GROMACS .gro file of N, CA, C and O in nm:
model
  320
    1ASP      N    1  10.709   9.483  13.935
    1ASP     CA    2  10.841   9.489  13.975
    1ASP      C    3  10.783   9.394  14.032
    1ASP      O    4  10.666   9.352  14.109
    2LEU      N    5  10.812   9.245  14.002
    2LEU     CA    6  10.797   9.102  14.044
    2LEU      C    7  10.780   9.034  14.189
    2LEU      O    8  10.676   9.011  14.215
    3VAL      N    9  10.889   9.121  14.233
    3VAL     CA   10  10.938   9.066  14.348
    3VAL      C   11  10.797   9.160  14.467
    3VAL      O   12  10.762   9.097  14.600
    4ARG      N   13  10.806   9.236  14.432
    4ARG     CA   14  10.682   9.333  14.484
    4ARG      C   15  10.540   9.379  14.466
    4ARG      O   16  10.452   9.392  14.528
    5GLY      N   17  10.521   9.279  14.366
    5GLY     CA   18  10.367   9.238  14.377
    5GLY      C   19  10.299   9.279  14.261
    5GLY      O   20  10.203   9.320  14.326
    6ASP      N   21  10.366   9.346  14.160
    6ASP     CA   22  10.308   9.405  14.085
    6ASP      C   23  10.210   9.350  13.979
    6ASP      O   24  10.297   9.278  13.874
    7ARG      N   25  10.105   9.314  14.012
    7ARG     CA   26  10.072   9.249  13.955
    7ARG      C   27  10.033   9.294  13.781
    7ARG      O   28  10.031   9.152  13.645
    8GLY      N   29  10.049   9.380  13.731
    8GLY     CA   30  10.055   9.448  13.560
    8GLY      C   31  10.217   9.322  13.534
    8GLY      O   32  10.217   9.261  13.437
    9ALA      N   33  10.309   9.351  13.582
    9ALA     CA   34  10.447   9.291  13.573
    9ALA      C   35  10.424   9.101  13.576
    9ALA      O   36  10.518   9.098  13.466
   10VAL      N   37  10.339   9.111  13.658
   10VAL     CA   38  10.300   8.953  13.650
   10VAL      C   39  10.289   8.895  13.529
   10VAL      O   40  10.326   8.784  13.482
   11ARG      N   41  10.124   8.961  13.541
   11ARG     CA   42  10.097   8.921  13.412
   11ARG      C   43  10.151   8.930  13.283
   11ARG      O   44  10.220   8.814  13.183
   12ARG      N   45  10.254   9.009  13.293
   12ARG     CA   46  10.353   9.038  13.149
   12ARG      C   47  10.416   8.879  13.119
   12ARG      O   48  10.480   8.877  13.048
   13PHE      N   49  10.461   8.907  13.256
   13PHE     CA   50  10.585   8.765  13.292
   13PHE      C   51  10.566   8.673  13.199
   13PHE      O   52  10.549   8.585  13.130
   14LYS      N   53  10.404   8.625  13.256
   14LYS     CA   54  10.355   8.526  13.274
   14LYS      C   55  10.287   8.481  13.090
   14LYS      O   56  10.303   8.400  13.024
   15GLN      N   57  10.297   8.622  13.030
   15GLN     CA   58  10.246   8.576  12.886
   15GLN      C   59  10.370   8.583  12.818
   15GLN      O   60  10.358   8.456  12.692
   16LEU      N   61  10.495   8.636  12.848
   16LEU     CA   62  10.572   8.576  12.803
   16LEU      C   63  10.651   8.423  12.803
   16LEU      O   64  10.672   8.328  12.760
   17GLU      N   65  10.618   8.388  12.927
   17GLU     CA   66  10.638   8.262  12.933
   17GLU      C   67  10.515   8.101  12.800
   17GLU      O   68  10.589   8.101  12.777
   18ARG      N   69  10.428   8.193  12.824
   18ARG     CA   70  10.301   8.121  12.728
   18ARG      C   71  10.375   8.115  12.597
   18ARG      O   72  10.368   8.021  12.494
   19TRP      N   73  10.389   8.254  12.521
   19TRP     CA   74  10.418   8.265  12.437
   19TRP      C   75  10.612   8.178  12.470
   19TRP      O   76  10.567   8.104  12.327
   20ARG      N   77  10.667   8.189  12.510
   20ARG     CA   78  10.790   8.147  12.500
   20ARG      C   79  10.743   8.002  12.475
   20ARG      O   80  10.834   7.903  12.411
   21ASP      N   81  10.683   7.920  12.508
   21ASP     CA   82  10.645   7.764  12.579
   21ASP      C   83  10.575   7.775  12.442
   21ASP      O   84  10.554   7.609  12.343
   22ALA      N   85  10.454   7.829  12.364
   22ALA     CA   86  10.385   7.797  12.207
   22ALA      C   87  10.525   7.790  12.140
   22ALA      O   88  10.483   7.709  12.051
   23LEU      N   89  10.592   7.825  12.167
   23LEU     CA   90  10.726   7.875  12.034
   23LEU      C   91  10.807   7.723  12.072
   23LEU      O   92  10.824   7.712  11.894
   24LEU      N   93  10.827   7.708  12.129
   24LEU     CA   94  10.906   7.621  12.177
   24LEU      C   95  10.836   7.484  12.121
   24LEU      O   96  10.891   7.366  12.096
   25SER      N   97  10.682   7.467  12.140
   25SER     CA   98  10.576   7.314  12.103
   25SER      C   99  10.606   7.362  11.892
   25SER      O  100  10.521   7.264  11.868
   26GLY      N  101  10.577   7.479  11.911
   26GLY     CA  102  10.601   7.480  11.683
   26GLY      C  103  10.448   7.557  11.717
   26GLY      O  104  10.431   7.514  11.584
   27ASP      N  105  10.363   7.588  11.823
   27ASP     CA  106  10.273   7.626  11.793
   27ASP      C  107  10.232   7.854  11.657
   27ASP      O  108  10.341   7.931  11.772
   28PRO      N  109  10.255   7.742  11.564
   28PRO     CA  110  10.181   7.908  11.490
   28PRO      C  111  10.173   8.023  11.478
   28PRO      O  112  10.200   8.157  11.480
   29SER      N  113  10.057   7.945  11.600
   29SER     CA  114   9.939   8.115  11.654
   29SER      C  115   9.991   8.187  11.800
   29SER      O  116  10.028   8.358  11.744
   30ALA      N  117  10.124   8.122  11.815
   30ALA     CA  118  10.249   8.248  11.894
   30ALA      C  119  10.269   8.367  11.862
   30ALA      O  120  10.246   8.453  11.884
   31LEU      N  121  10.326   8.314  11.718
   31LEU     CA  122  10.439   8.429  11.634
   31LEU      C  123  10.333   8.518  11.549
   31LEU      O  124  10.335   8.640  11.608
   32GLU      N  125  10.234   8.484  11.545
   32GLU     CA  126  10.085   8.585  11.517
   32GLU      C  127  10.046   8.667  11.593
   32GLU      O  128  10.024   8.784  11.596
   33GLU      N  129  10.005   8.613  11.728
   33GLU     CA  130   9.973   8.661  11.826
   33GLU      C  131  10.103   8.781  11.885
   33GLU      O  132  10.076   8.900  11.895
   34ILE      N  133  10.216   8.720  11.897
   34ILE     CA  134  10.329   8.865  11.918
   34ILE      C  135  10.366   8.946  11.812
   34ILE      O  136  10.313   9.091  11.880
   35LYS      N  137  10.332   8.915  11.663
   35LYS     CA  138  10.275   9.002  11.570
   35LYS      C  139  10.218   9.138  11.615
   35LYS      O  140  10.180   9.240  11.587
   36ARG      N  141  10.120   9.074  11.637
   36ARG     CA  142   9.949   9.185  11.657
   36ARG      C  143   9.996   9.252  11.812
   36ARG      O  144  10.018   9.322  11.774
   37HIS      N  145  10.069   9.175  11.908
   37HIS     CA  146  10.103   9.270  12.001
   37HIS      C  147  10.240   9.353  11.950
   37HIS      O  148  10.195   9.465  12.011
   38SER      N  149  10.324   9.329  11.902
   38SER     CA  150  10.401   9.416  11.847
   38SER      C  151  10.446   9.406  11.738
   38SER      O  152  10.553   9.329  11.711
   39PRO      N  153  10.430   9.504  11.605
   39PRO     CA  154  10.439   9.481  11.471
   39PRO      C  155  10.586   9.499  11.536
   39PRO      O  156  10.644   9.421  11.325
   40GLU      N  157  10.637   9.559  11.520
   40GLU     CA  158  10.800   9.653  11.504
   40GLU      C  159  10.889   9.442  11.538
   40GLU      O  160  10.981   9.504  11.483
   41VAL      N  161  10.874   9.357  11.614
   41VAL     CA  162  10.921   9.283  11.680
   41VAL      C  163  10.996   9.199  11.539
   41VAL      O  164  10.966   9.233  11.428
   42ASP      N  165  11.138   9.176  11.619
   42ASP     CA  166  11.193   9.070  11.484
   42ASP      C  167  11.137   8.946  11.446
   42ASP      O  168  11.213   8.874  11.557
   43THR      N  169  11.067   8.927  11.390
   43THR     CA  170  10.965   8.759  11.391
   43THR      C  171  11.131   8.653  11.336
   43THR      O  172  11.096   8.592  11.383
   44GLY      N  173  11.177   8.734  11.222
   44GLY     CA  174  11.263   8.617  11.249
   44GLY      C  175  11.399   8.559  11.279
   44GLY      O  176  11.434   8.429  11.354
   45ARG      N  177  11.413   8.681  11.325
   45ARG     CA  178  11.477   8.667  11.485
   45ARG      C  179  11.401   8.502  11.616
   45ARG      O  180  11.485   8.438  11.636
   46ILE      N  181  11.334   8.619  11.641
   46ILE     CA  182  11.229   8.494  11.718
   46ILE      C  183  11.269   8.382  11.705
   46ILE      O  184  11.236   8.222  11.731
   47GLU      N  185  11.240   8.385  11.549
   47GLU     CA  186  11.165   8.203  11.499
   47GLU      C  187  11.306   8.118  11.447
   47GLU      O  188  11.337   7.991  11.531
   48ARG      N  189  11.386   8.196  11.463
   48ARG     CA  190  11.492   8.094  11.441
   48ARG      C  191  11.647   8.126  11.596
   48ARG      O  192  11.629   7.983  11.639
   49LEU      N  193  11.589   8.198  11.678
   49LEU     CA  194  11.591   8.100  11.903
   49LEU      C  195  11.482   8.007  11.892
   49LEU      O  196  11.519   7.919  11.952
   50ALA      N  197  11.378   8.031  11.834
   50ALA     CA  198  11.295   7.870  11.912
   50ALA      C  199  11.342   7.777  11.779
   50ALA      O  200  11.335   7.639  11.947
   51ALA      N  201  11.368   7.804  11.693
   51ALA     CA  202  11.382   7.693  11.646
   51ALA      C  203  11.570   7.650  11.654
   51ALA      O  204  11.513   7.499  11.741
   52GLY      N  205  11.626   7.698  11.698
   52GLY     CA  206  11.787   7.717  11.788
   52GLY      C  207  11.727   7.604  11.934
   52GLY      O  208  11.808   7.509  11.973
   53ALA      N  209  11.618   7.654  11.988
   53ALA     CA  210  11.591   7.578  12.125
   53ALA      C  211  11.508   7.392  12.096
   53ALA      O  212  11.553   7.365  12.158
   54ARG      N  213  11.435   7.407  11.993
   54ARG     CA  214  11.368   7.341  11.998
   54ARG      C  215  11.498   7.183  11.895
   54ARG      O  216  11.461   7.059  11.983
   55GLU      N  217  11.600   7.228  11.823
   55GLU     CA  218  11.720   7.158  11.815
   55GLU      C  219  11.879   7.152  11.871
   55GLU      O  220  11.905   7.018  11.888
   56ALA      N  221  11.847   7.157  11.975
   56ALA     CA  222  11.927   7.159  12.050
   56ALA      C  223  11.948   7.052  12.158
   56ALA      O  224  11.819   7.007  12.157
   57LYS      N  225  12.025   6.953  12.172
   57LYS     CA  226  12.084   6.832  12.192
   57LYS      C  227  12.117   6.894  12.344
   57LYS      O  228  12.203   6.917  12.403
   58GLY      N  229  12.032   6.769  12.390
   58GLY     CA  230  12.084   6.796  12.554
   58GLY      C  231  12.005   6.871  12.660
   58GLY      O  232  11.988   7.059  12.607
   59VAL      N  233  11.992   6.882  12.801
   59VAL     CA  234  11.891   6.915  12.880
   59VAL      C  235  11.977   7.093  12.861
   59VAL      O  236  11.872   7.166  12.873
   60PRO      N  237  12.105   7.096  12.905
   60PRO     CA  238  12.177   7.243  12.971
   60PRO      C  239  12.113   7.335  12.811
   60PRO      O  240  12.136   7.407  12.808
   61ALA      N  241  12.121   7.256  12.712
   61ALA     CA  242  12.177   7.304  12.534
   61ALA      C  243  12.034   7.357  12.549
   61ALA      O  244  11.966   7.460  12.491
   62ARG      N  245  11.906   7.276  12.590
   62ARG     CA  246  11.741   7.296  12.532
   62ARG      C  247  11.711   7.387  12.646
   62ARG      O  248  11.663   7.528  12.665
   63ARG      N  249  11.776   7.424  12.827
   63ARG     CA  250  11.752   7.487  12.886
   63ARG      C  251  11.794   7.676  12.831
   63ARG      O  252  11.761   7.775  12.877
   64LYS      N  253  11.970   7.651  12.799
   64LYS     CA  254  12.023   7.741  12.800
   64LYS      C  255  11.965   7.845  12.638
   64LYS      O  256  11.936   7.951  12.614
   65ALA      N  257  11.908   7.753  12.529
   65ALA     CA  258  11.828   7.867  12.441
   65ALA      C  259  11.732   7.840  12.436
   65ALA      O  260  11.649   7.959  12.385
   66SER      N  261  11.605   7.787  12.596
   66SER     CA  262  11.501   7.855  12.589
   66SER      C  263  11.490   7.995  12.616
   66SER      O  264  11.412   8.113  12.688
   67ARG      N  265  11.609   7.969  12.788
   67ARG     CA  266  11.584   8.150  12.835
   67ARG      C  267  11.646   8.264  12.696
   67ARG      O  268  11.605   8.359  12.781
   68GLN      N  269  11.774   8.211  12.690
   68GLN     CA  270  11.808   8.343  12.520
   68GLN      C  271  11.660   8.348  12.447
   68GLN      O  272  11.616   8.496  12.418
   69LEU      N  273  11.547   8.272  12.446
   69LEU     CA  274  11.448   8.345  12.332
   69LEU      C  275  11.381   8.388  12.457
   69LEU      O  276  11.298   8.525  12.426
   70PHE      N  277  11.384   8.363  12.546
   70PHE     CA  278  11.281   8.430  12.651
   70PHE      C  279  11.340   8.592  12.709
   70PHE      O  280  11.260   8.680  12.708
   71ARG      N  281  11.441   8.612  12.697
   71ARG     CA  282  11.510   8.698  12.718
   71ARG      C  283  11.566   8.783  12.550
   71ARG      O  284  11.435   8.947  12.611
   72TYR      N  285  11.527   8.754  12.414
   72TYR     CA  286  11.482   8.819  12.353
   72TYR      C  287  11.337   8.867  12.352
   72TYR      O  288  11.328   9.008  12.335
   73LEU      N  289  11.268   8.794  12.393
   73LEU     CA  290  11.107   8.849  12.388
   73LEU      C  291  11.101   8.980  12.467
   73LEU      O  292  10.992   9.090  12.477
   74LYS      N  293  11.129   8.938  12.564
   74LYS     CA  294  11.124   8.978  12.699
   74LYS      C  295  11.166   9.175  12.669
   74LYS      O  296  11.134   9.299  12.704
   75LYS      N  297  11.291   9.155  12.607
   75LYS     CA  298  11.378   9.274  12.521
   75LYS      C  299  11.288   9.330  12.452
   75LYS      O  300  11.286   9.449  12.374
   76ALA      N  301  11.297   9.245  12.347
   76ALA     CA  302  11.167   9.327  12.205
   76ALA      C  303  11.038   9.349  12.231
   76ALA      O  304  10.989   9.469  12.181
   77LEU      N  305  11.032   9.331  12.359
   77LEU     CA  306  10.911   9.340  12.404
   77LEU      C  307  10.908   9.478  12.522
   77LEU      O  308  10.779   9.522  12.553
   78ASP      N  309  10.969   9.532  12.531
   78ASP     CA  310  11.033   9.627  12.613
   78ASP      C  311  10.948   9.583  12.751
   78ASP      O  312  10.896   9.625  12.787
   79MET      N  313  10.972   9.452  12.804
   79MET     CA  314  10.908   9.431  12.960
   79MET      C  315  11.093   9.449  13.028
   79MET      O  316  11.059   9.400  13.160
   80GLN      N  317  11.171   9.475  13.056
   80GLN     CA  318  11.300   9.543  13.120
   80GLN      C  319  11.221   9.582  13.242
   80GLN      O  320  11.174   9.615  13.373
   0.00000   0.00000   0.00000
């Protein structure tokens, strides 16, 4: 739990943030790293969410799309 200071949870959360940010910047190595970490993840969905976030118009739309990508990564990688 992040609130109670679980260091493992904090590390995983930070990793998810790094992957999200890399995906949003268009870094293809992020998707490869995610696939190595979790081969069963739906990379097509991740690519679509990342592309949607990159193409979103306006700050509110980009924030919302970025959050959707993060939530999907968290769920897909069983980080709840």
